[in-house]
Amino acid sequence: MKLTAYEVRKDEEENLRKYAQRCGVDELVITGEPLTGETLELAEGAAGVTTLGQSVINEDICRQLHQMGVTGYSTRSVGYNHVDLEAAKKYGIRVSNASYSPHGVAEYTVMMILMSLRKYKPALYRINVNDYSLDGLVGGELCEMTVGIIGTGKIGETVIRNLAGFGCRIYAYDIYEKEEVKKYAVYRDLDTIYKECDIISLHTPLMDSTYHMIDRDAVKKMKKGVILVNCARGELMDIEAVTRGVEDEKIGAVALDVFENENGIYHHDRRTEIIKNRDMAYLRQFPNVIMTQHMAFYTRQAVDSMVKCGVESLAAFARQQDYFCRLA
Ligand code: COI
């Protein structure tokens, strides 16, 4: 059985080989490139292909994979907004995503909240130039705050459990309410979350219904000084509205691990290149805006699971078996 793995980082290679061997894969092609029309030929003769989130698996790619005899596709990410599931079904390609522990992203989210609350970015800048002043660095205490968690899937629920220890009031929003979450948080509608929360963190998947959910209207409803955190998908926020909110001082701080149109920028060294994402460059310069390179997921445990799911599912599909992360 041949498998082709795209968008492979160096730190995934050992695990990829380990799981490929365990699953009886006799030919494993590894490339750092995304799966596009140009790199498709690497999948010739493969039973399945795996990518991360940068390859867009649209109808055209599905059709070409089908013509090459590829019958399985796995994304080594939890999010699958880059995959056209209908097209995959149409061309008989079985699809899976990854499953990994929610703790990495949940803990990172708490870190982003605390860094924003305690003005860690300007404090860190100052210490590096021997400026030990405190002016403008006064913070707040989480125990006195109301935190809104939008999306109570595995990650949102884990953030809520983690936050429970801080003694803050926690509001939650999701279209599906979970009994377990109600032990620590109160479900409220979105408008109440916008109106009453001091901190709002997004943990919802990117879908048509959540695209740009944090828009000008939503920001208008929020409390002055609100802290916004996004470790989910950049496209959940209309960045123009968020930037305007920071400029007007309506928004007190923003912490982003993701950014709309981050593809091709995040996870690459672009130090000597011209980056054409004006929104990203402009927003990053504010002292109350923290941005990181989509790394909330990045723990040893998660990387192992991502690769494991990516390879095991393709091997199962090649043997006409099902897999617990199957999407289509
Ligand atoms: C995910 O698993 O959905 C992530 O956001 C991780 C990233 C490598 C695509």
mmCIF file of C-alpha atoms and ligand atoms in Angstrom:
data_model
loop_
_atom_site.group_PDB
_atom_site.id
_atom_site.type_symbol
_atom_site.label_atom_id
_atom_site.label_comp_id
_atom_site.label_asym_id
_atom_site.label_seq_id
_atom_site.Cartn_x
_atom_site.Cartn_y
_atom_site.Cartn_z
ATOM 1 C CA MET A 1 0.000 0.000 0.000
ATOM 2 C CA LYS A 2 1.303 3.461 -0.924
ATOM 3 C CA LEU A 3 0.416 6.616 1.010
ATOM 4 C CA THR A 4 1.420 10.192 0.198
ATOM 5 C CA ALA A 5 1.799 12.685 3.047
ATOM 6 C CA TYR A 6 1.720 16.394 2.168
ATOM 7 C CA GLU A 7 2.570 19.447 4.317
ATOM 8 C CA VAL A 8 4.808 17.337 6.516
ATOM 9 C CA ARG A 9 6.849 19.203 9.101
ATOM 10 C CA LYS A 10 10.223 17.773 10.147
ATOM 11 C CA ASP A 11 8.871 16.913 13.582
ATOM 12 C CA GLU A 12 6.125 14.728 12.103
ATOM 13 C CA GLU A 13 8.419 12.535 10.007
ATOM 14 C CA GLU A 14 9.481 10.020 12.661
ATOM 15 C CA ASN A 15 5.888 9.452 13.774
ATOM 16 C CA LEU A 16 4.719 9.176 10.180
ATOM 17 C CA ARG A 17 7.231 6.413 9.480
ATOM 18 C CA LYS A 18 6.385 4.665 12.759
ATOM 19 C CA TYR A 19 2.631 4.554 12.115
ATOM 20 C CA ALA A 20 3.090 3.737 8.422
ATOM 21 C CA GLN A 21 5.181 0.720 9.362
ATOM 22 C CA ARG A 22 2.649 -0.396 11.984
ATOM 23 C CA CYS A 23 -0.158 -0.128 9.437
ATOM 24 C CA GLY A 24 1.642 -2.181 6.773
ATOM 25 C CA VAL A 25 2.332 0.737 4.410
ATOM 26 C CA ASP A 26 5.123 -0.329 2.036
ATOM 27 C CA GLU A 27 5.630 2.981 0.250
ATOM 28 C CA LEU A 28 5.417 6.315 2.051
ATOM 29 C CA VAL A 29 5.990 9.527 0.086
ATOM 30 C CA ILE A 30 6.672 12.558 2.262
ATOM 31 C CA THR A 31 6.689 16.192 1.135
ATOM 32 C CA GLY A 32 6.573 19.555 2.865
ATOM 33 C CA GLU A 33 4.507 20.977 0.003
ATOM 34 C CA PRO A 34 0.724 21.330 0.129
ATOM 35 C CA LEU A 35 -1.479 19.213 -2.134
ATOM 36 C CA THR A 36 -2.193 21.299 -5.251
ATOM 37 C CA GLY A 37 -2.526 20.668 -8.969
ATOM 38 C CA GLU A 38 1.284 20.893 -9.188
ATOM 39 C CA THR A 39 2.069 18.356 -6.468
ATOM 40 C CA LEU A 40 -0.769 15.951 -7.237
ATOM 41 C CA GLU A 41 1.512 13.635 -9.231
ATOM 42 C CA LEU A 42 3.159 12.527 -5.963
ATOM 43 C CA ALA A 43 -0.108 10.724 -5.210
ATOM 44 C CA GLU A 44 0.117 8.538 -8.334
ATOM 45 C CA GLY A 45 -0.571 4.945 -7.299
ATOM 46 C CA ALA A 46 -1.367 5.885 -3.686
ATOM 47 C CA ALA A 47 -4.324 4.379 -1.844
ATOM 48 C CA GLY A 48 -4.623 7.514 0.252
ATOM 49 C CA VAL A 49 -3.241 11.006 0.800
ATOM 50 C CA THR A 50 -2.952 13.083 3.950
ATOM 51 C CA THR A 51 -2.507 16.847 4.398
ATOM 52 C CA LEU A 52 -2.729 19.505 7.095
ATOM 53 C CA GLY A 53 -4.929 22.584 6.872
ATOM 54 C CA GLN A 54 -3.197 24.510 4.061
ATOM 55 C CA SER A 55 -4.165 22.300 1.122
ATOM 56 C CA VAL A 56 -7.595 23.171 -0.229
ATOM 57 C CA ILE A 57 -9.401 19.928 -0.994
ATOM 58 C CA ASN A 58 -11.984 21.223 -3.465
ATOM 59 C CA GLU A 59 -14.027 19.528 -6.174
ATOM 60 C CA ASP A 60 -11.219 19.784 -8.706
ATOM 61 C CA ILE A 61 -8.686 18.071 -6.447
ATOM 62 C CA CYS A 62 -11.231 15.371 -5.496
ATOM 63 C CA ARG A 63 -11.942 14.672 -9.161
ATOM 64 C CA GLN A 64 -8.244 14.399 -10.001
ATOM 65 C CA LEU A 65 -7.555 12.169 -6.987
ATOM 66 C CA HIS A 66 -10.428 9.928 -8.062
ATOM 67 C CA GLN A 67 -9.040 9.749 -11.638
ATOM 68 C CA MET A 68 -5.693 8.644 -10.164
ATOM 69 C CA GLY A 69 -7.393 5.873 -8.178
ATOM 70 C CA VAL A 70 -6.920 7.507 -4.746
ATOM 71 C CA THR A 71 -9.803 6.443 -2.490
ATOM 72 C CA GLY A 72 -8.839 7.893 0.907
ATOM 73 C CA TYR A 73 -8.015 11.348 2.217
ATOM 74 C CA SER A 74 -7.146 12.378 5.766
ATOM 75 C CA THR A 75 -6.555 15.809 7.198
ATOM 76 C CA ARG A 76 -4.202 15.653 10.174
ATOM 77 C CA SER A 77 -6.155 18.513 11.753
ATOM 78 C CA VAL A 78 -9.345 18.578 13.776
ATOM 79 C CA GLY A 79 -10.770 21.416 11.653
ATOM 80 C CA TYR A 80 -11.904 20.412 8.170
ATOM 81 C CA ASN A 81 -13.220 23.684 6.758
ATOM 82 C CA HIS A 82 -10.674 23.300 3.906
ATOM 83 C CA VAL A 83 -12.312 20.088 2.673
ATOM 84 C CA ASP A 84 -15.328 19.876 0.351
ATOM 85 C CA LEU A 85 -16.982 16.807 1.884
ATOM 86 C CA GLU A 86 -19.750 16.716 -0.720
ATOM 87 C CA ALA A 87 -17.214 16.589 -3.558
ATOM 88 C CA ALA A 88 -15.260 13.858 -1.760
ATOM 89 C CA LYS A 89 -18.459 11.810 -1.416
ATOM 90 C CA LYS A 90 -19.307 12.410 -5.065
ATOM 91 C CA TYR A 91 -15.932 10.990 -6.133
ATOM 92 C CA GLY A 92 -16.005 8.079 -3.675
ATOM 93 C CA ILE A 93 -13.168 9.370 -1.509
ATOM 94 C CA ARG A 94 -13.403 8.457 2.165
ATOM 95 C CA VAL A 95 -12.390 11.309 4.441
ATOM 96 C CA SER A 96 -11.211 11.515 8.029
ATOM 97 C CA ASN A 97 -9.986 14.265 10.312
ATOM 98 C CA ALA A 98 -7.801 13.982 13.419
ATOM 99 C CA SER A 99 -8.695 13.756 17.044
ATOM 100 C CA TYR A 100 -6.347 14.943 19.774
ATOM 101 C CA SER A 101 -6.550 15.896 23.407
ATOM 102 C CA PRO A 102 -8.233 19.288 23.917
ATOM 103 C CA HIS A 103 -5.855 20.184 26.760
ATOM 104 C CA GLY A 104 -3.143 21.774 24.615
ATOM 105 C CA VAL A 105 -5.442 24.363 23.020
ATOM 106 C CA ALA A 106 -7.436 24.821 26.230
ATOM 107 C CA GLU A 107 -4.336 25.540 28.315
ATOM 108 C CA TYR A 108 -2.985 27.870 25.641
ATOM 109 C CA THR A 109 -6.286 29.773 25.691
ATOM 110 C CA VAL A 110 -6.007 30.323 29.439
ATOM 111 C CA MET A 111 -2.440 31.567 28.892
ATOM 112 C CA MET A 112 -3.661 34.042 26.240
ATOM 113 C CA ILE A 113 -6.372 35.295 28.617
ATOM 114 C CA LEU A 114 -3.875 35.807 31.447
ATOM 115 C CA MET A 115 -1.258 37.423 29.195
ATOM 116 C CA SER A 116 -3.867 39.919 27.967
ATOM 117 C CA LEU A 117 -5.266 40.601 31.401
ATOM 118 C CA ARG A 118 -1.821 41.244 32.901
ATOM 119 C CA LYS A 119 -0.491 43.247 29.904
ATOM 120 C CA TYR A 120 2.339 40.826 29.404
ATOM 121 C CA LYS A 121 3.272 41.986 25.883
ATOM 122 C CA PRO A 122 4.316 45.544 26.803
ATOM 123 C CA ALA A 123 5.854 44.283 30.068
ATOM 124 C CA LEU A 124 8.043 41.835 28.144
ATOM 125 C CA TYR A 125 9.089 44.515 25.651
ATOM 126 C CA ARG A 126 10.078 46.858 28.464
ATOM 127 C CA ILE A 127 12.170 44.377 30.388
ATOM 128 C CA ASN A 128 14.193 43.685 27.238
ATOM 129 C CA VAL A 129 15.330 47.335 27.121
ATOM 130 C CA ASN A 130 15.889 47.760 30.852
ATOM 131 C CA ASP A 131 12.663 49.694 31.296
ATOM 132 C CA TYR A 132 11.360 48.480 34.650
ATOM 133 C CA SER A 133 8.545 51.002 34.998
ATOM 134 C CA LEU A 134 4.983 50.013 35.864
ATOM 135 C CA ASP A 135 3.148 52.863 34.150
ATOM 136 C CA GLY A 136 0.188 51.583 32.154
ATOM 137 C CA LEU A 137 0.769 47.977 33.157
ATOM 138 C CA VAL A 138 -1.901 47.657 35.822
ATOM 139 C CA GLY A 139 -3.933 44.498 35.226
ATOM 140 C CA GLY A 140 -7.228 42.956 36.307
ATOM 141 C CA GLU A 141 -8.057 39.871 38.347
ATOM 142 C CA LEU A 142 -9.693 36.968 36.580
ATOM 143 C CA CYS A 143 -11.623 35.962 39.704
ATOM 144 C CA GLU A 144 -13.702 39.148 39.370
ATOM 145 C CA MET A 145 -14.453 38.738 35.684
ATOM 146 C CA THR A 146 -17.219 37.216 33.618
ATOM 147 C CA VAL A 147 -15.809 35.039 30.853
ATOM 148 C CA GLY A 148 -17.861 34.009 27.806
ATOM 149 C CA ILE A 149 -16.966 30.788 25.992
ATOM 150 C CA ILE A 150 -18.506 30.545 22.541
ATOM 151 C CA GLY A 151 -18.589 26.909 21.462
ATOM 152 C CA THR A 152 -18.635 24.123 24.031
ATOM 153 C CA GLY A 153 -17.232 21.227 22.046
ATOM 154 C CA LYS A 154 -14.277 19.351 23.536
ATOM 155 C CA ILE A 155 -11.962 22.387 23.581
ATOM 156 C CA GLY A 156 -14.521 24.934 24.833
ATOM 157 C CA GLU A 157 -15.610 22.535 27.573
ATOM 158 C CA THR A 158 -11.998 22.002 28.662
ATOM 159 C CA VAL A 159 -11.358 25.765 28.743
ATOM 160 C CA ILE A 160 -14.411 26.084 30.992
ATOM 161 C CA ARG A 161 -13.158 23.359 33.359
ATOM 162 C CA ASN A 162 -9.733 25.034 33.498
ATOM 163 C CA LEU A 163 -11.226 28.464 34.146
ATOM 164 C CA ALA A 164 -13.475 27.112 36.909
ATOM 165 C CA GLY A 165 -10.436 27.000 39.193
ATOM 166 C CA PHE A 166 -9.932 30.763 38.878
ATOM 167 C CA GLY A 167 -13.299 31.577 40.471
ATOM 168 C CA CYS A 168 -14.581 33.719 37.601
ATOM 169 C CA ARG A 169 -18.203 33.703 36.438
ATOM 170 C CA ILE A 170 -18.459 31.653 33.229
ATOM 171 C CA TYR A 171 -21.091 32.024 30.536
ATOM 172 C CA ALA A 172 -21.277 29.594 27.645
ATOM 173 C CA TYR A 173 -22.935 29.563 24.259
ATOM 174 C CA ASP A 174 -23.527 26.676 21.878
ATOM 175 C CA ILE A 175 -26.453 25.444 19.833
ATOM 176 C CA TYR A 176 -26.028 22.093 21.624
ATOM 177 C CA GLU A 177 -25.997 22.446 25.404
ATOM 178 C CA LYS A 178 -24.056 19.893 27.482
ATOM 179 C CA GLU A 179 -25.075 18.839 31.002
ATOM 180 C CA GLU A 180 -21.402 18.512 31.990
ATOM 181 C CA VAL A 181 -20.742 22.157 31.072
ATOM 182 C CA LYS A 182 -23.664 23.311 33.227
ATOM 183 C CA LYS A 183 -21.714 22.219 36.342
ATOM 184 C CA TYR A 184 -19.273 25.083 35.749
ATOM 185 C CA ALA A 185 -20.975 27.571 33.428
ATOM 186 C CA VAL A 186 -24.364 29.060 32.626
ATOM 187 C CA TYR A 187 -25.556 28.868 29.021
ATOM 188 C CA ARG A 188 -26.625 32.316 27.793
ATOM 189 C CA ASP A 189 -27.561 33.687 24.387
ATOM 190 C CA LEU A 190 -24.921 35.413 22.278
ATOM 191 C CA ASP A 191 -26.267 38.909 22.912
ATOM 192 C CA THR A 192 -25.992 38.408 26.681
ATOM 193 C CA ILE A 193 -22.447 37.117 26.286
ATOM 194 C CA TYR A 194 -21.516 40.164 24.205
ATOM 195 C CA LYS A 195 -23.209 42.535 26.645
ATOM 196 C CA GLU A 196 -22.002 41.113 29.963
ATOM 197 C CA CYS A 197 -18.641 39.415 29.446
ATOM 198 C CA ASP A 198 -15.273 40.985 30.240
ATOM 199 C CA ILE A 199 -13.493 38.273 28.274
ATOM 200 C CA ILE A 200 -14.833 36.360 25.255
ATOM 201 C CA SER A 201 -13.083 33.330 23.786
ATOM 202 C CA LEU A 202 -14.065 31.583 20.541
ATOM 203 C CA HIS A 203 -14.095 27.776 20.279
ATOM 204 C CA THR A 204 -16.530 27.157 17.488
ATOM 205 C CA PRO A 205 -15.738 25.499 14.152
ATOM 206 C CA LEU A 206 -15.643 27.602 10.996
ATOM 207 C CA MET A 207 -18.884 27.116 9.053
ATOM 208 C CA ASP A 208 -21.038 29.356 6.871
ATOM 209 C CA SER A 209 -23.017 30.280 9.999
ATOM 210 C CA THR A 210 -19.934 31.253 12.049
ATOM 211 C CA TYR A 211 -17.935 33.059 9.329
ATOM 212 C CA HIS A 212 -17.207 36.629 10.589
ATOM 213 C CA MET A 213 -19.525 36.117 13.570
ATOM 214 C CA ILE A 214 -17.501 38.739 15.427
ATOM 215 C CA ASP A 215 -18.470 41.619 13.159
ATOM 216 C CA ARG A 216 -19.152 45.318 13.697
ATOM 217 C CA ASP A 217 -22.569 44.561 15.159
ATOM 218 C CA ALA A 218 -21.195 42.082 17.667
ATOM 219 C CA VAL A 219 -18.377 44.428 18.728
ATOM 220 C CA LYS A 220 -20.935 47.220 19.184
ATOM 221 C CA LYS A 221 -22.843 45.073 21.694
ATOM 222 C CA MET A 222 -19.733 44.287 23.768
ATOM 223 C CA LYS A 223 -18.573 45.879 27.011
ATOM 224 C CA LYS A 224 -15.974 48.622 26.781
ATOM 225 C CA GLY A 225 -12.560 47.102 27.487
ATOM 226 C CA VAL A 226 -13.571 43.548 26.497
ATOM 227 C CA ILE A 227 -10.749 41.067 25.904
ATOM 228 C CA LEU A 228 -11.240 38.923 22.764
ATOM 229 C CA VAL A 229 -9.413 35.616 22.369
ATOM 230 C CA ASN A 230 -9.367 33.445 19.246
ATOM 231 C CA CYS A 231 -7.496 30.136 19.176
ATOM 232 C CA ALA A 232 -9.965 28.571 16.716
ATOM 233 C CA ARG A 233 -10.116 29.989 13.165
ATOM 234 C CA GLY A 234 -9.232 33.482 11.920
ATOM 235 C CA GLU A 235 -12.309 33.661 9.711
ATOM 236 C CA LEU A 236 -14.590 33.726 12.776
ATOM 237 C CA MET A 237 -13.653 37.398 13.103
ATOM 238 C CA ASP A 238 -14.223 40.276 10.727
ATOM 239 C CA ILE A 239 -10.761 41.697 11.318
ATOM 240 C CA GLU A 240 -11.747 45.148 10.058
ATOM 241 C CA ALA A 241 -14.406 45.352 12.800
ATOM 242 C CA VAL A 242 -11.999 44.077 15.449
ATOM 243 C CA THR A 243 -9.274 46.519 14.370
ATOM 244 C CA ARG A 244 -11.758 49.376 14.486
ATOM 245 C CA GLY A 245 -12.746 48.246 17.991
ATOM 246 C CA VAL A 246 -9.098 48.393 19.122
ATOM 247 C CA GLU A 247 -8.581 51.827 17.518
ATOM 248 C CA ASP A 248 -11.725 53.181 19.217
ATOM 249 C CA GLU A 249 -10.596 51.641 22.539
ATOM 250 C CA LYS A 250 -13.848 49.746 22.740
ATOM 251 C CA ILE A 251 -11.846 46.522 22.781
ATOM 252 C CA GLY A 252 -9.346 46.372 25.648
ATOM 253 C CA ALA A 253 -7.156 43.572 24.281
ATOM 254 C CA VAL A 254 -7.067 40.940 21.564
ATOM 255 C CA ALA A 255 -5.216 37.621 21.647
ATOM 256 C CA LEU A 256 -5.112 35.733 18.354
ATOM 257 C CA ASP A 257 -3.477 32.427 17.592
ATOM 258 C CA VAL A 258 -5.142 32.400 14.175
ATOM 259 C CA PHE A 259 -5.697 34.978 11.458
ATOM 260 C CA GLU A 260 -7.807 35.136 8.317
ATOM 261 C CA ASN A 261 -5.607 34.323 5.294
ATOM 262 C CA GLU A 262 -2.784 32.968 7.475
ATOM 263 C CA ASN A 263 -2.200 30.183 4.944
ATOM 264 C CA GLY A 264 1.249 30.404 3.393
ATOM 265 C CA ILE A 265 2.451 32.697 6.205
ATOM 266 C CA TYR A 266 2.007 30.865 9.498
ATOM 267 C CA HIS A 267 4.294 27.858 10.035
ATOM 268 C CA HIS A 268 6.868 29.279 7.565
ATOM 269 C CA ASP A 269 9.988 31.406 8.068
ATOM 270 C CA ARG A 270 9.160 34.553 6.065
ATOM 271 C CA ARG A 271 11.765 36.852 7.652
ATOM 272 C CA THR A 272 13.283 38.038 4.390
ATOM 273 C CA GLU A 273 10.083 38.139 2.380
ATOM 274 C CA ILE A 274 7.368 40.706 1.761
ATOM 275 C CA ILE A 275 4.232 39.626 3.593
ATOM 276 C CA LYS A 276 1.148 40.969 1.903
ATOM 277 C CA ASN A 277 -1.364 40.826 4.719
ATOM 278 C CA ARG A 278 -1.868 44.447 5.768
ATOM 279 C CA ASP A 279 -4.437 43.603 8.431
ATOM 280 C CA MET A 280 -2.004 41.293 10.146
ATOM 281 C CA ALA A 281 0.855 43.814 10.116
ATOM 282 C CA TYR A 282 -1.316 46.685 11.326
ATOM 283 C CA LEU A 283 -3.071 44.838 14.129
ATOM 284 C CA ARG A 284 0.140 43.267 15.414
ATOM 285 C CA GLN A 285 1.685 46.626 16.313
ATOM 286 C CA PHE A 286 -0.796 47.493 19.066
ATOM 287 C CA PRO A 287 0.541 46.981 22.603
ATOM 288 C CA ASN A 288 -2.705 45.275 23.602
ATOM 289 C CA VAL A 289 -2.751 42.794 20.720
ATOM 290 C CA ILE A 290 -0.970 39.451 21.049
ATOM 291 C CA MET A 291 -0.552 37.313 17.957
ATOM 292 C CA THR A 292 0.983 33.848 17.702
ATOM 293 C CA GLN A 293 1.535 31.602 14.700
ATOM 294 C CA HIS A 294 -1.319 29.071 15.024
ATOM 295 C CA MET A 295 0.486 27.031 17.627
ATOM 296 C CA ALA A 296 -2.096 26.468 20.361
ATOM 297 C CA PHE A 297 -2.474 22.872 19.138
ATOM 298 C CA TYR A 298 1.278 22.269 19.061
ATOM 299 C CA THR A 299 2.149 19.790 21.804
ATOM 300 C CA ARG A 300 4.018 16.495 21.496
ATOM 301 C CA GLN A 301 0.830 14.647 22.438
ATOM 302 C CA ALA A 302 -1.256 16.373 19.764
ATOM 303 C CA VAL A 303 1.346 15.900 17.021
ATOM 304 C CA ASP A 304 1.501 12.170 17.766
ATOM 305 C CA SER A 305 -2.310 11.846 17.618
ATOM 306 C CA MET A 306 -2.604 13.920 14.444
ATOM 307 C CA VAL A 307 -0.136 11.707 12.600
ATOM 308 C CA LYS A 308 -1.602 8.512 14.067
ATOM 309 C CA CYS A 309 -5.146 9.386 12.947
ATOM 310 C CA GLY A 310 -3.866 10.567 9.556
ATOM 311 C CA VAL A 311 -2.104 7.282 8.773
ATOM 312 C CA GLU A 312 -4.373 4.764 10.530
ATOM 313 C CA SER A 313 -7.508 6.073 8.862
ATOM 314 C CA LEU A 314 -5.995 5.838 5.366
ATOM 315 C CA ALA A 315 -4.806 2.292 6.046
ATOM 316 C CA ALA A 316 -8.284 1.366 7.326
ATOM 317 C CA PHE A 317 -9.955 2.930 4.280
ATOM 318 C CA ALA A 318 -7.600 1.058 1.930
ATOM 319 C CA ARG A 319 -8.767 -2.173 3.607
ATOM 320 C CA GLN A 320 -12.418 -1.140 3.249
ATOM 321 C CA GLN A 321 -12.660 -0.677 7.026
ATOM 322 C CA ASP A 322 -14.199 2.187 8.937
ATOM 323 C CA TYR A 323 -12.313 4.586 11.241
ATOM 324 C CA PHE A 324 -13.578 6.486 14.272
ATOM 325 C CA CYS A 325 -12.658 9.902 12.790
ATOM 326 C CA ARG A 326 -14.401 9.276 9.485
ATOM 327 C CA LEU A 327 -16.210 12.345 8.109
ATOM 328 C CA ALA A 328 -17.341 11.077 4.695
HETATM 329 C C1 COI B 1 -6.610 21.858 13.871
HETATM 330 O O1 COI B 1 -6.262 20.724 14.257
HETATM 331 O O2 COI B 1 -7.766 22.075 13.458
HETATM 332 C C2 COI B 1 -5.650 22.950 13.914
HETATM 333 O O3 COI B 1 -6.066 24.083 13.993
HETATM 334 C C3 COI B 1 -4.193 22.625 13.784
HETATM 335 C C4 COI B 1 -3.553 23.140 12.505
HETATM 336 C C5 COI B 1 -2.240 22.449 12.261
HETATM 337 C C6 COI B 1 -4.400 23.047 11.285
#
